[in-house]
JSON list of C-alpha atoms in Angstrom, two decimals:
[
{"chain": "A", "resi": 196, "resn": "MET", "atom": "CA", "xyz": [210.17, -53.57, -242.84]},
{"chain": "A", "resi": 197, "resn": "THR", "atom": "CA", "xyz": [213.91, -52.72, -241.45]},
{"chain": "A", "resi": 198, "resn": "GLY", "atom": "CA", "xyz": [216.50, -54.60, -239.89]},
{"chain": "A", "resi": 199, "resn": "ALA", "atom": "CA", "xyz": [216.18, -55.79, -236.32]},
{"chain": "A", "resi": 200, "resn": "VAL", "atom": "CA", "xyz": [217.00, -52.93, -233.60]},
{"chain": "A", "resi": 201, "resn": "ALA", "atom": "CA", "xyz": [217.84, -52.88, -229.94]},
{"chain": "A", "resi": 202, "resn": "LEU", "atom": "CA", "xyz": [217.52, -50.25, -227.47]},
{"chain": "A", "resi": 203, "resn": "VAL", "atom": "CA", "xyz": [219.88, -50.74, -224.33]},
{"chain": "A", "resi": 204, "resn": "GLY", "atom": "CA", "xyz": [219.45, -49.81, -221.25]},
{"chain": "A", "resi": 205, "resn": "SER", "atom": "CA", "xyz": [223.45, -49.76, -220.14]},
{"chain": "A", "resi": 206, "resn": "GLY", "atom": "CA", "xyz": [226.31, -52.71, -220.83]},
{"chain": "A", "resi": 207, "resn": "GLU", "atom": "CA", "xyz": [227.38, -51.68, -224.43]},
{"chain": "A", "resi": 208, "resn": "TYR", "atom": "CA", "xyz": [230.89, -53.61, -225.70]},
{"chain": "A", "resi": 209, "resn": "LEU", "atom": "CA", "xyz": [231.03, -55.33, -222.61]},
{"chain": "A", "resi": 210, "resn": "PRO", "atom": "CA", "xyz": [230.75, -59.44, -222.12]},
{"chain": "A", "resi": 211, "resn": "ALA", "atom": "CA", "xyz": [227.23, -59.44, -219.80]},
{"chain": "A", "resi": 212, "resn": "MET", "atom": "CA", "xyz": [225.66, -57.77, -223.65]},
{"chain": "A", "resi": 213, "resn": "GLN", "atom": "CA", "xyz": [227.99, -59.78, -225.84]},
{"chain": "A", "resi": 214, "resn": "PRO", "atom": "CA", "xyz": [224.86, -62.44, -226.35]},
{"chain": "A", "resi": 215, "resn": "LEU", "atom": "CA", "xyz": [222.98, -59.54, -227.54]},
{"chain": "A", "resi": 216, "resn": "GLU", "atom": "CA", "xyz": [225.38, -57.92, -229.86]},
{"chain": "A", "resi": 217, "resn": "GLN", "atom": "CA", "xyz": [225.86, -61.73, -231.27]},
{"chain": "A", "resi": 218, "resn": "ARG", "atom": "CA", "xyz": [222.30, -61.16, -232.43]},
{"chain": "A", "resi": 219, "resn": "LEU", "atom": "CA", "xyz": [222.32, -57.81, -234.45]},
{"chain": "A", "resi": 220, "resn": "MET", "atom": "CA", "xyz": [225.06, -58.56, -236.32]},
{"chain": "A", "resi": 221, "resn": "GLU", "atom": "CA", "xyz": [223.52, -61.70, -237.30]},
{"chain": "A", "resi": 222, "resn": "SER", "atom": "CA", "xyz": [220.53, -60.49, -238.26]},
{"chain": "A", "resi": 223, "resn": "GLY", "atom": "CA", "xyz": [222.96, -58.35, -240.06]},
{"chain": "A", "resi": 224, "resn": "ILE", "atom": "CA", "xyz": [224.33, -60.75, -241.70]},
{"chain": "A", "resi": 225, "resn": "THR", "atom": "CA", "xyz": [221.44, -63.10, -242.46]},
{"chain": "A", "resi": 226, "resn": "ALA", "atom": "CA", "xyz": [219.94, -59.40, -244.07]},
{"chain": "A", "resi": 227, "resn": "GLY", "atom": "CA", "xyz": [222.90, -59.68, -247.11]},
{"chain": "A", "resi": 228, "resn": "LYS", "atom": "CA", "xyz": [225.90, -57.34, -244.69]},
{"chain": "A", "resi": 229, "resn": "SER", "atom": "CA", "xyz": [229.02, -57.65, -244.42]},
{"chain": "A", "resi": 230, "resn": "PRO", "atom": "CA", "xyz": [230.41, -58.62, -241.16]},
{"chain": "A", "resi": 231, "resn": "LYS", "atom": "CA", "xyz": [231.58, -54.57, -239.91]},
{"chain": "A", "resi": 232, "resn": "TYR", "atom": "CA", "xyz": [230.73, -53.43, -237.00]},
{"chain": "A", "resi": 233, "resn": "VAL", "atom": "CA", "xyz": [230.14, -49.95, -237.62]},
{"chain": "A", "resi": 234, "resn": "GLN", "atom": "CA", "xyz": [230.35, -48.24, -233.53]},
{"chain": "A", "resi": 235, "resn": "LEU", "atom": "CA", "xyz": [229.83, -44.28, -232.74]},
{"chain": "A", "resi": 236, "resn": "ALA", "atom": "CA", "xyz": [231.04, -43.21, -229.37]},
{"chain": "A", "resi": 237, "resn": "THR", "atom": "CA", "xyz": [229.43, -38.94, -231.23]},
{"chain": "A", "resi": 238, "resn": "ALA", "atom": "CA", "xyz": [227.87, -38.37, -227.65]},
{"chain": "A", "resi": 239, "resn": "ALA", "atom": "CA", "xyz": [230.76, -38.46, -225.69]},
{"chain": "A", "resi": 240, "resn": "GLY", "atom": "CA", "xyz": [232.11, -35.86, -228.35]},
{"chain": "A", "resi": 241, "resn": "LYS", "atom": "CA", "xyz": [232.63, -33.23, -225.78]},
{"chain": "A", "resi": 242, "resn": "GLU", "atom": "CA", "xyz": [234.89, -35.24, -223.37]},
{"chain": "A", "resi": 243, "resn": "GLY", "atom": "CA", "xyz": [237.40, -35.38, -224.99]},
{"chain": "A", "resi": 244, "resn": "ILE", "atom": "CA", "xyz": [240.30, -37.69, -226.46]},
{"chain": "A", "resi": 245, "resn": "THR", "atom": "CA", "xyz": [241.00, -39.49, -222.85]},
{"chain": "A", "resi": 246, "resn": "SER", "atom": "CA", "xyz": [237.19, -40.82, -223.39]},
{"chain": "A", "resi": 247, "resn": "TRP", "atom": "CA", "xyz": [236.88, -41.40, -227.54]},
{"chain": "A", "resi": 248, "resn": "GLN", "atom": "CA", "xyz": [239.69, -43.54, -227.14]},
{"chain": "A", "resi": 249, "resn": "ARG", "atom": "CA", "xyz": [238.35, -45.79, -224.04]},
{"chain": "A", "resi": 250, "resn": "TRP", "atom": "CA", "xyz": [235.25, -45.90, -226.57]},
{"chain": "A", "resi": 251, "resn": "GLN", "atom": "CA", "xyz": [237.36, -46.94, -229.64]},
{"chain": "A", "resi": 252, "resn": "GLU", "atom": "CA", "xyz": [239.00, -50.22, -226.71]},
{"chain": "A", "resi": 253, "resn": "LEU", "atom": "CA", "xyz": [236.19, -51.25, -225.90]},
{"chain": "A", "resi": 254, "resn": "GLY", "atom": "CA", "xyz": [234.95, -51.60, -228.63]},
{"chain": "A", "resi": 255, "resn": "ALA", "atom": "CA", "xyz": [237.77, -53.11, -230.39]},
{"chain": "A", "resi": 256, "resn": "GLN", "atom": "CA", "xyz": [237.49, -56.03, -227.65]},
{"chain": "A", "resi": 257, "resn": "GLN", "atom": "CA", "xyz": [234.19, -57.06, -228.30]},
{"chain": "A", "resi": 258, "resn": "ALA", "atom": "CA", "xyz": [234.78, -56.61, -232.12]},
{"chain": "A", "resi": 259, "resn": "ASP", "atom": "CA", "xyz": [237.95, -59.71, -231.22]},
{"chain": "A", "resi": 260, "resn": "ARG", "atom": "CA", "xyz": [235.14, -61.78, -229.03]},
{"chain": "A", "resi": 261, "resn": "LEU", "atom": "CA", "xyz": [232.60, -61.67, -231.81]},
{"chain": "A", "resi": 262, "resn": "GLY", "atom": "CA", "xyz": [235.18, -62.61, -234.80]},
{"chain": "A", "resi": 263, "resn": "ILE", "atom": "CA", "xyz": [234.36, -59.74, -236.77]},
{"chain": "A", "resi": 264, "resn": "GLU", "atom": "CA", "xyz": [235.75, -56.17, -238.23]},
{"chain": "A", "resi": 265, "resn": "GLN", "atom": "CA", "xyz": [235.32, -52.52, -236.29]},
{"chain": "A", "resi": 266, "resn": "ILE", "atom": "CA", "xyz": [234.95, -50.04, -237.70]},
{"chain": "A", "resi": 267, "resn": "PHE", "atom": "CA", "xyz": [235.04, -46.86, -235.35]},
{"chain": "A", "resi": 268, "resn": "ILE", "atom": "CA", "xyz": [233.67, -43.58, -236.90]},
{"chain": "A", "resi": 269, "resn": "PRO", "atom": "CA", "xyz": [235.66, -40.48, -235.26]},
{"chain": "A", "resi": 270, "resn": "ALA", "atom": "CA", "xyz": [232.69, -38.74, -235.50]},
{"chain": "A", "resi": 271, "resn": "PHE", "atom": "CA", "xyz": [232.35, -35.53, -232.92]},
{"chain": "A", "resi": 272, "resn": "ASP", "atom": "CA", "xyz": [230.78, -33.09, -233.94]},
{"chain": "A", "resi": 273, "resn": "ARG", "atom": "CA", "xyz": [228.15, -31.35, -236.62]},
{"chain": "A", "resi": 274, "resn": "GLU", "atom": "CA", "xyz": [231.06, -30.96, -239.04]},
{"chain": "A", "resi": 275, "resn": "SER", "atom": "CA", "xyz": [232.92, -34.59, -239.38]},
{"chain": "A", "resi": 276, "resn": "ALA", "atom": "CA", "xyz": [229.15, -35.77, -239.11]},
{"chain": "A", "resi": 277, "resn": "ASN", "atom": "CA", "xyz": [228.63, -34.42, -242.34]},
{"chain": "A", "resi": 278, "resn": "ASP", "atom": "CA", "xyz": [232.31, -35.56, -243.76]},
{"chain": "A", "resi": 279, "resn": "ARG", "atom": "CA", "xyz": [231.43, -37.60, -246.21]},
{"chain": "A", "resi": 280, "resn": "LYS", "atom": "CA", "xyz": [234.62, -40.24, -246.03]},
{"chain": "A", "resi": 281, "resn": "TYR", "atom": "CA", "xyz": [232.67, -41.03, -242.73]},
{"chain": "A", "resi": 282, "resn": "ALA", "atom": "CA", "xyz": [229.18, -41.61, -243.99]},
{"chain": "A", "resi": 283, "resn": "GLN", "atom": "CA", "xyz": [230.38, -43.87, -246.26]},
{"chain": "A", "resi": 284, "resn": "LEU", "atom": "CA", "xyz": [231.85, -46.05, -243.44]},
{"chain": "A", "resi": 285, "resn": "VAL", "atom": "CA", "xyz": [228.66, -46.97, -242.58]},
{"chain": "A", "resi": 286, "resn": "SER", "atom": "CA", "xyz": [228.11, -48.68, -245.80]},
{"chain": "A", "resi": 287, "resn": "ASP", "atom": "CA", "xyz": [227.07, -52.51, -246.14]},
{"chain": "A", "resi": 288, "resn": "ALA", "atom": "CA", "xyz": [228.41, -53.02, -241.84]},
{"chain": "A", "resi": 289, "resn": "ALA", "atom": "CA", "xyz": [225.88, -55.97, -240.62]},
{"chain": "A", "resi": 290, "resn": "LEU", "atom": "CA", "xyz": [225.90, -53.83, -237.17]},
{"chain": "A", "resi": 291, "resn": "ILE", "atom": "CA", "xyz": [225.97, -49.58, -236.47]},
{"chain": "A", "resi": 292, "resn": "TYR", "atom": "CA", "xyz": [226.01, -49.35, -232.79]},
{"chain": "A", "resi": 293, "resn": "LEU", "atom": "CA", "xyz": [225.18, -45.41, -231.45]},
{"chain": "A", "resi": 294, "resn": "SER", "atom": "CA", "xyz": [227.18, -45.98, -227.40]},
{"chain": "A", "resi": 295, "resn": "GLY", "atom": "CA", "xyz": [227.07, -43.92, -224.37]},
{"chain": "A", "resi": 296, "resn": "GLY", "atom": "CA", "xyz": [227.04, -40.27, -223.57]},
{"chain": "A", "resi": 297, "resn": "ASP", "atom": "CA", "xyz": [224.87, -37.59, -224.09]},
{"chain": "A", "resi": 298, "resn": "PRO", "atom": "CA", "xyz": [221.71, -37.42, -225.50]},
{"chain": "A", "resi": 299, "resn": "PHE", "atom": "CA", "xyz": [221.29, -34.17, -226.42]},
{"chain": "A", "resi": 300, "resn": "TYR", "atom": "CA", "xyz": [224.22, -33.77, -228.23]},
{"chain": "A", "resi": 301, "resn": "LEU", "atom": "CA", "xyz": [224.07, -36.63, -230.06]},
{"chain": "A", "resi": 302, "resn": "ALA", "atom": "CA", "xyz": [220.77, -35.97, -231.72]},
{"chain": "A", "resi": 303, "resn": "GLN", "atom": "CA", "xyz": [221.89, -32.17, -231.73]},
{"chain": "A", "resi": 304, "resn": "THR", "atom": "CA", "xyz": [225.26, -33.68, -233.67]},
{"chain": "A", "resi": 305, "resn": "LEU", "atom": "CA", "xyz": [223.80, -35.77, -236.05]},
{"chain": "A", "resi": 306, "resn": "ARG", "atom": "CA", "xyz": [220.38, -34.59, -236.63]},
{"chain": "A", "resi": 307, "resn": "ASP", "atom": "CA", "xyz": [220.05, -33.82, -240.86]},
{"chain": "A", "resi": 308, "resn": "THR", "atom": "CA", "xyz": [224.02, -35.02, -241.77]},
{"chain": "A", "resi": 309, "resn": "LEU", "atom": "CA", "xyz": [225.50, -37.33, -244.52]},
{"chain": "A", "resi": 310, "resn": "LEU", "atom": "CA", "xyz": [226.28, -39.66, -241.65]},
{"chain": "A", "resi": 311, "resn": "LEU", "atom": "CA", "xyz": [222.54, -39.72, -239.88]},
{"chain": "A", "resi": 312, "resn": "ASN", "atom": "CA", "xyz": [221.04, -40.22, -243.63]},
{"chain": "A", "resi": 313, "resn": "GLU", "atom": "CA", "xyz": [224.23, -43.20, -244.13]},
{"chain": "A", "resi": 314, "resn": "ILE", "atom": "CA", "xyz": [222.49, -45.01, -241.39]},
{"chain": "A", "resi": 315, "resn": "GLU", "atom": "CA", "xyz": [219.26, -44.78, -241.70]},
{"chain": "A", "resi": 316, "resn": "MET", "atom": "CA", "xyz": [219.53, -46.00, -245.06]},
{"chain": "A", "resi": 317, "resn": "ASN", "atom": "CA", "xyz": [221.56, -48.69, -244.17]},
{"chain": "A", "resi": 318, "resn": "TRP", "atom": "CA", "xyz": [218.87, -49.74, -241.64]},
{"chain": "A", "resi": 319, "resn": "LYS", "atom": "CA", "xyz": [216.49, -49.22, -243.85]},
{"chain": "A", "resi": 320, "resn": "SER", "atom": "CA", "xyz": [218.47, -52.12, -246.39]},
{"chain": "A", "resi": 321, "resn": "GLY", "atom": "CA", "xyz": [218.84, -55.16, -243.20]},
{"chain": "A", "resi": 322, "resn": "SER", "atom": "CA", "xyz": [221.59, -53.66, -241.31]},
{"chain": "A", "resi": 323, "resn": "ALA", "atom": "CA", "xyz": [221.38, -53.79, -237.41]},
{"chain": "A", "resi": 324, "resn": "LEU", "atom": "CA", "xyz": [220.51, -50.41, -235.13]},
{"chain": "A", "resi": 325, "resn": "ALA", "atom": "CA", "xyz": [221.37, -50.32, -231.99]},
{"chain": "A", "resi": 326, "resn": "GLY", "atom": "CA", "xyz": [221.55, -47.67, -228.98]},
{"chain": "A", "resi": 327, "resn": "CYS", "atom": "CA", "xyz": [223.44, -47.98, -225.36]},
{"chain": "A", "resi": 328, "resn": "SER", "atom": "CA", "xyz": [221.94, -44.98, -223.26]},
{"chain": "A", "resi": 329, "resn": "ALA", "atom": "CA", "xyz": [222.35, -41.85, -224.72]},
{"chain": "A", "resi": 330, "resn": "GLY", "atom": "CA", "xyz": [222.30, -43.51, -228.32]},
{"chain": "A", "resi": 331, "resn": "ALA", "atom": "CA", "xyz": [218.78, -45.27, -227.14]},
{"chain": "A", "resi": 332, "resn": "MET", "atom": "CA", "xyz": [217.32, -42.07, -225.72]},
{"chain": "A", "resi": 333, "resn": "ALA", "atom": "CA", "xyz": [218.25, -39.95, -229.42]},
{"chain": "A", "resi": 334, "resn": "LEU", "atom": "CA", "xyz": [217.25, -43.21, -231.24]},
{"chain": "A", "resi": 335, "resn": "VAL", "atom": "CA", "xyz": [213.35, -42.53, -230.07]},
{"chain": "A", "resi": 336, "resn": "SER", "atom": "CA", "xyz": [210.67, -40.00, -230.44]},
{"chain": "A", "resi": 337, "resn": "GLU", "atom": "CA", "xyz": [211.45, -37.70, -227.69]},
{"chain": "A", "resi": 338, "resn": "ILE", "atom": "CA", "xyz": [214.24, -37.35, -224.91]},
{"chain": "A", "resi": 339, "resn": "PRO", "atom": "CA", "xyz": [213.16, -36.22, -221.24]},
{"chain": "A", "resi": 340, "resn": "ASN", "atom": "CA", "xyz": [215.10, -34.76, -219.16]},
{"chain": "A", "resi": 341, "resn": "PRO", "atom": "CA", "xyz": [215.03, -36.70, -216.28]},
{"chain": "A", "resi": 342, "resn": "PHE", "atom": "CA", "xyz": [216.89, -34.75, -213.89]},
{"chain": "A", "resi": 343, "resn": "LYS", "atom": "CA", "xyz": [215.21, -31.40, -214.55]},
{"chain": "A", "resi": 344, "resn": "LEU", "atom": "CA", "xyz": [210.95, -33.17, -214.09]},
{"chain": "A", "resi": 345, "resn": "THR", "atom": "CA", "xyz": [209.63, -29.13, -215.27]},
{"chain": "A", "resi": 346, "resn": "ALA", "atom": "CA", "xyz": [211.87, -28.84, -218.75]},
{"chain": "A", "resi": 347, "resn": "ALA", "atom": "CA", "xyz": [210.58, -29.33, -222.02]},
{"chain": "A", "resi": 348, "resn": "ALA", "atom": "CA", "xyz": [212.05, -32.91, -223.68]},
{"chain": "A", "resi": 349, "resn": "THR", "atom": "CA", "xyz": [213.78, -32.62, -227.00]},
{"chain": "A", "resi": 350, "resn": "PRO", "atom": "CA", "xyz": [212.86, -33.63, -229.54]},
{"chain": "A", "resi": 351, "resn": "GLY", "atom": "CA", "xyz": [214.65, -37.46, -230.45]},
{"chain": "A", "resi": 352, "resn": "LEU", "atom": "CA", "xyz": [216.21, -38.77, -233.97]},
{"chain": "A", "resi": 353, "resn": "ASN", "atom": "CA", "xyz": [213.07, -40.38, -234.04]},
{"chain": "A", "resi": 354, "resn": "LEU", "atom": "CA", "xyz": [214.72, -43.20, -236.23]},
{"chain": "A", "resi": 355, "resn": "ILE", "atom": "CA", "xyz": [212.38, -45.55, -233.94]},
{"chain": "A", "resi": 356, "resn": "PRO", "atom": "CA", "xyz": [208.32, -43.72, -233.28]},
{"chain": "A", "resi": 357, "resn": "ASN", "atom": "CA", "xyz": [206.55, -43.66, -230.38]},
{"chain": "A", "resi": 358, "resn": "LEU", "atom": "CA", "xyz": [209.19, -44.77, -227.48]},
{"chain": "A", "resi": 359, "resn": "LYS", "atom": "CA", "xyz": [210.16, -42.43, -224.96]},
{"chain": "A", "resi": 360, "resn": "VAL", "atom": "CA", "xyz": [213.37, -44.48, -223.38]},
{"chain": "A", "resi": 361, "resn": "LEU", "atom": "CA", "xyz": [214.65, -43.70, -219.69]},
{"chain": "A", "resi": 362, "resn": "PRO", "atom": "CA", "xyz": [217.85, -45.91, -219.23]},
{"chain": "A", "resi": 363, "resn": "HIS", "atom": "CA", "xyz": [219.65, -47.31, -216.21]},
{"chain": "A", "resi": 364, "resn": "PHE", "atom": "CA", "xyz": [216.58, -47.71, -214.67]},
{"chain": "A", "resi": 365, "resn": "ASP", "atom": "CA", "xyz": [217.09, -49.83, -212.17]},
{"chain": "A", "resi": 366, "resn": "ARG", "atom": "CA", "xyz": [220.40, -47.21, -210.75]},
{"chain": "A", "resi": 367, "resn": "TYR", "atom": "CA", "xyz": [218.46, -44.16, -210.68]},
{"chain": "A", "resi": 368, "resn": "PHE", "atom": "CA", "xyz": [214.67, -44.13, -211.01]},
{"chain": "A", "resi": 369, "resn": "GLY", "atom": "CA", "xyz": [213.80, -47.80, -209.71]},
{"chain": "A", "resi": 370, "resn": "TRP", "atom": "CA", "xyz": [213.55, -46.39, -206.23]},
{"chain": "A", "resi": 371, "resn": "LEU", "atom": "CA", "xyz": [210.55, -43.91, -206.75]},
{"chain": "A", "resi": 372, "resn": "PRO", "atom": "CA", "xyz": [207.44, -43.49, -205.67]},
{"chain": "A", "resi": 373, "resn": "THR", "atom": "CA", "xyz": [204.91, -45.16, -208.68]},
{"chain": "A", "resi": 374, "resn": "PRO", "atom": "CA", "xyz": [203.61, -42.03, -209.15]},
{"chain": "A", "resi": 375, "resn": "VAL", "atom": "CA", "xyz": [206.75, -40.46, -209.53]},
{"chain": "A", "resi": 376, "resn": "ALA", "atom": "CA", "xyz": [208.30, -42.90, -212.18]},
{"chain": "A", "resi": 377, "resn": "LYS", "atom": "CA", "xyz": [204.60, -42.32, -214.11]},
{"chain": "A", "resi": 378, "resn": "TYR", "atom": "CA", "xyz": [205.47, -38.47, -214.32]},
{"chain": "A", "resi": 379, "resn": "LEU", "atom": "CA", "xyz": [209.22, -39.17, -216.01]},
{"chain": "A", "resi": 380, "resn": "GLY", "atom": "CA", "xyz": [207.75, -40.88, -218.82]},
{"chain": "A", "resi": 381, "resn": "LYS", "atom": "CA", "xyz": [204.14, -38.23, -219.67]},
{"chain": "A", "resi": 382, "resn": "SER", "atom": "CA", "xyz": [204.61, -37.02, -222.96]},
{"chain": "A", "resi": 383, "resn": "ASN", "atom": "CA", "xyz": [202.81, -34.27, -225.02]},
{"chain": "A", "resi": 384, "resn": "GLN", "atom": "CA", "xyz": [202.58, -36.59, -227.89]},
{"chain": "A", "resi": 385, "resn": "GLU", "atom": "CA", "xyz": [201.22, -40.05, -227.95]},
{"chain": "A", "resi": 386, "resn": "LEU", "atom": "CA", "xyz": [204.78, -42.37, -227.26]},
{"chain": "A", "resi": 387, "resn": "VAL", "atom": "CA", "xyz": [205.09, -45.30, -224.98]},
{"chain": "A", "resi": 388, "resn": "SER", "atom": "CA", "xyz": [207.86, -44.24, -222.27]},
{"chain": "A", "resi": 389, "resn": "ILE", "atom": "CA", "xyz": [209.94, -47.66, -221.23]},
{"chain": "A", "resi": 390, "resn": "GLY", "atom": "CA", "xyz": [212.67, -47.26, -218.81]},
{"chain": "A", "resi": 391, "resn": "ILE", "atom": "CA", "xyz": [215.27, -50.10, -219.15]},
{"chain": "A", "resi": 392, "resn": "ASP", "atom": "CA", "xyz": [217.47, -51.06, -216.00]},
{"chain": "A", "resi": 393, "resn": "GLU", "atom": "CA", "xyz": [221.24, -51.76, -217.15]},
{"chain": "A", "resi": 394, "resn": "ASN", "atom": "CA", "xyz": [222.18, -54.95, -218.63]},
{"chain": "A", "resi": 395, "resn": "THR", "atom": "CA", "xyz": [219.22, -55.14, -220.15]},
{"chain": "A", "resi": 396, "resn": "ALA", "atom": "CA", "xyz": [217.37, -53.71, -223.69]},
{"chain": "A", "resi": 397, "resn": "VAL", "atom": "CA", "xyz": [214.63, -54.21, -225.67]},
{"chain": "A", "resi": 398, "resn": "PHE", "atom": "CA", "xyz": [215.29, -55.34, -229.03]},
{"chain": "A", "resi": 399, "resn": "SER", "atom": "CA", "xyz": [212.51, -55.59, -231.92]},
{"chain": "A", "resi": 400, "resn": "ASP", "atom": "CA", "xyz": [213.27, -58.05, -235.77]},
{"chain": "A", "resi": 401, "resn": "GLY", "atom": "CA", "xyz": [212.15, -54.70, -237.58]},
{"chain": "A", "resi": 402, "resn": "ASN", "atom": "CA", "xyz": [208.15, -54.65, -237.02]},
{"chain": "A", "resi": 403, "resn": "LEU", "atom": "CA", "xyz": [208.32, -51.62, -234.69]},
{"chain": "A", "resi": 404, "resn": "ASP", "atom": "CA", "xyz": [205.18, -52.27, -233.03]},
{"chain": "A", "resi": 405, "resn": "SER", "atom": "CA", "xyz": [206.07, -55.44, -231.50]},
{"chain": "A", "resi": 406, "resn": "TRP", "atom": "CA", "xyz": [209.42, -55.91, -228.16]},
{"chain": "A", "resi": 407, "resn": "GLU", "atom": "CA", "xyz": [211.30, -58.32, -226.61]},
{"chain": "A", "resi": 408, "resn": "VAL", "atom": "CA", "xyz": [212.70, -57.69, -223.62]},
{"chain": "A", "resi": 409, "resn": "TRP", "atom": "CA", "xyz": [216.38, -58.87, -223.27]},
{"chain": "A", "resi": 410, "resn": "GLY", "atom": "CA", "xyz": [219.05, -59.26, -220.34]},
{"chain": "A", "resi": 411, "resn": "TYR", "atom": "CA", "xyz": [218.87, -59.26, -216.94]},
{"chain": "A", "resi": 412, "resn": "GLY", "atom": "CA", "xyz": [216.77, -56.34, -215.57]},
{"chain": "A", "resi": 413, "resn": "SER", "atom": "CA", "xyz": [213.64, -55.95, -216.08]},
{"chain": "A", "resi": 414, "resn": "VAL", "atom": "CA", "xyz": [211.82, -53.40, -218.29]},
{"chain": "A", "resi": 415, "resn": "GLN", "atom": "CA", "xyz": [208.57, -51.06, -216.81]},
{"chain": "A", "resi": 416, "resn": "LEU", "atom": "CA", "xyz": [206.57, -49.54, -219.70]},
{"chain": "A", "resi": 417, "resn": "LEU", "atom": "CA", "xyz": [205.79, -46.03, -217.46]},
{"chain": "A", "resi": 418, "resn": "ASN", "atom": "CA", "xyz": [202.21, -45.56, -219.04]},
{"chain": "A", "resi": 419, "resn": "LYS", "atom": "CA", "xyz": [200.99, -48.55, -216.74]},
{"chain": "A", "resi": 420, "resn": "SER", "atom": "CA", "xyz": [203.73, -48.25, -214.44]},
{"chain": "A", "resi": 421, "resn": "GLU", "atom": "CA", "xyz": [202.99, -51.17, -212.17]},
{"chain": "A", "resi": 422, "resn": "LYS", "atom": "CA", "xyz": [204.26, -52.91, -215.50]},
{"chain": "A", "resi": 423, "resn": "LYS", "atom": "CA", "xyz": [207.24, -54.40, -215.69]},
{"chain": "A", "resi": 424, "resn": "LEU", "atom": "CA", "xyz": [208.37, -56.63, -218.09]},
{"chain": "A", "resi": 425, "resn": "LEU", "atom": "CA", "xyz": [211.16, -59.45, -217.69]},
{"chain": "A", "resi": 426, "resn": "ALA", "atom": "CA", "xyz": [213.19, -61.57, -220.54]},
{"chain": "A", "resi": 427, "resn": "SER", "atom": "CA", "xyz": [211.71, -62.95, -223.08]},
{"chain": "A", "resi": 428, "resn": "GLU", "atom": "CA", "xyz": [208.45, -61.22, -222.56]},
{"chain": "A", "resi": 429, "resn": "GLU", "atom": "CA", "xyz": [206.92, -59.16, -225.40]},
{"chain": "A", "resi": 430, "resn": "PHE", "atom": "CA", "xyz": [204.80, -55.74, -225.93]},
{"chain": "A", "resi": 431, "resn": "ILE", "atom": "CA", "xyz": [202.67, -54.13, -228.07]},
{"chain": "A", "resi": 432, "resn": "ILE", "atom": "CA", "xyz": [203.10, -50.59, -229.37]},
{"chain": "A", "resi": 433, "resn": "SER", "atom": "CA", "xyz": [198.69, -49.78, -229.27]},
{"chain": "A", "resi": 434, "resn": "GLN", "atom": "CA", "xyz": [196.94, -46.62, -228.34]},
{"chain": "A", "resi": 435, "resn": "GLU", "atom": "CA", "xyz": [195.43, -48.90, -225.55]},
{"chain": "A", "resi": 436, "resn": "LEU", "atom": "CA", "xyz": [198.96, -48.93, -224.02]},
{"chain": "A", "resi": 437, "resn": "ILE", "atom": "CA", "xyz": [199.82, -45.18, -225.10]},
{"chain": "A", "resi": 438, "resn": "ARG", "atom": "CA", "xyz": [196.95, -43.94, -223.31]},
{"chain": "A", "resi": 439, "resn": "GLY", "atom": "CA", "xyz": [197.09, -46.57, -220.21]}
]
């Protein structure tokens, strides 16, 4: 099994999500990792220094609340993602977190880089891994383009297989009629498509077939578009669920 993992609909580094990040951090420490919180705002790479500084400050505030060391890695392009000095900063961290922005840019920037290799290696040895919004979308198998329904999906980083994620689901998509919501989850691959509400997450202890809902909203299983799960409810990735 890998380390724990969370896919988050919104709210990274905010007080509302502190208990989730605490749970992830404790999981990594229990696995023998150091109390270090690696934060990557790579998905905001095209947004410029004001955005980068905002992410760094938000992350620092959450690290202070958690009482742990922040390690903010300024990897905003492929050159920096292949810089060994940045990749080495991931080593032995209890929690590695990819925050929001552009999921397509995030996947393009990290794919086949030293930094991604280090993230994956540490996660597989016990570090907890989380992605919020764009981070959640990029970590899984396929990145949808929900605002261009005719556009083909983009391959994700596939660290977490068999899933496709629509974050901010209650804000942007929850009002849609059932057939349209189901269409958003459509894939040519055998995937479970999920809509994750804001300030809500799905959590796995490392068994990537088994997931628990955490937070304040719900998770919509788009393969079975009328099925909503609330906090503490679970779902198992299976062929039955994939086929809907």
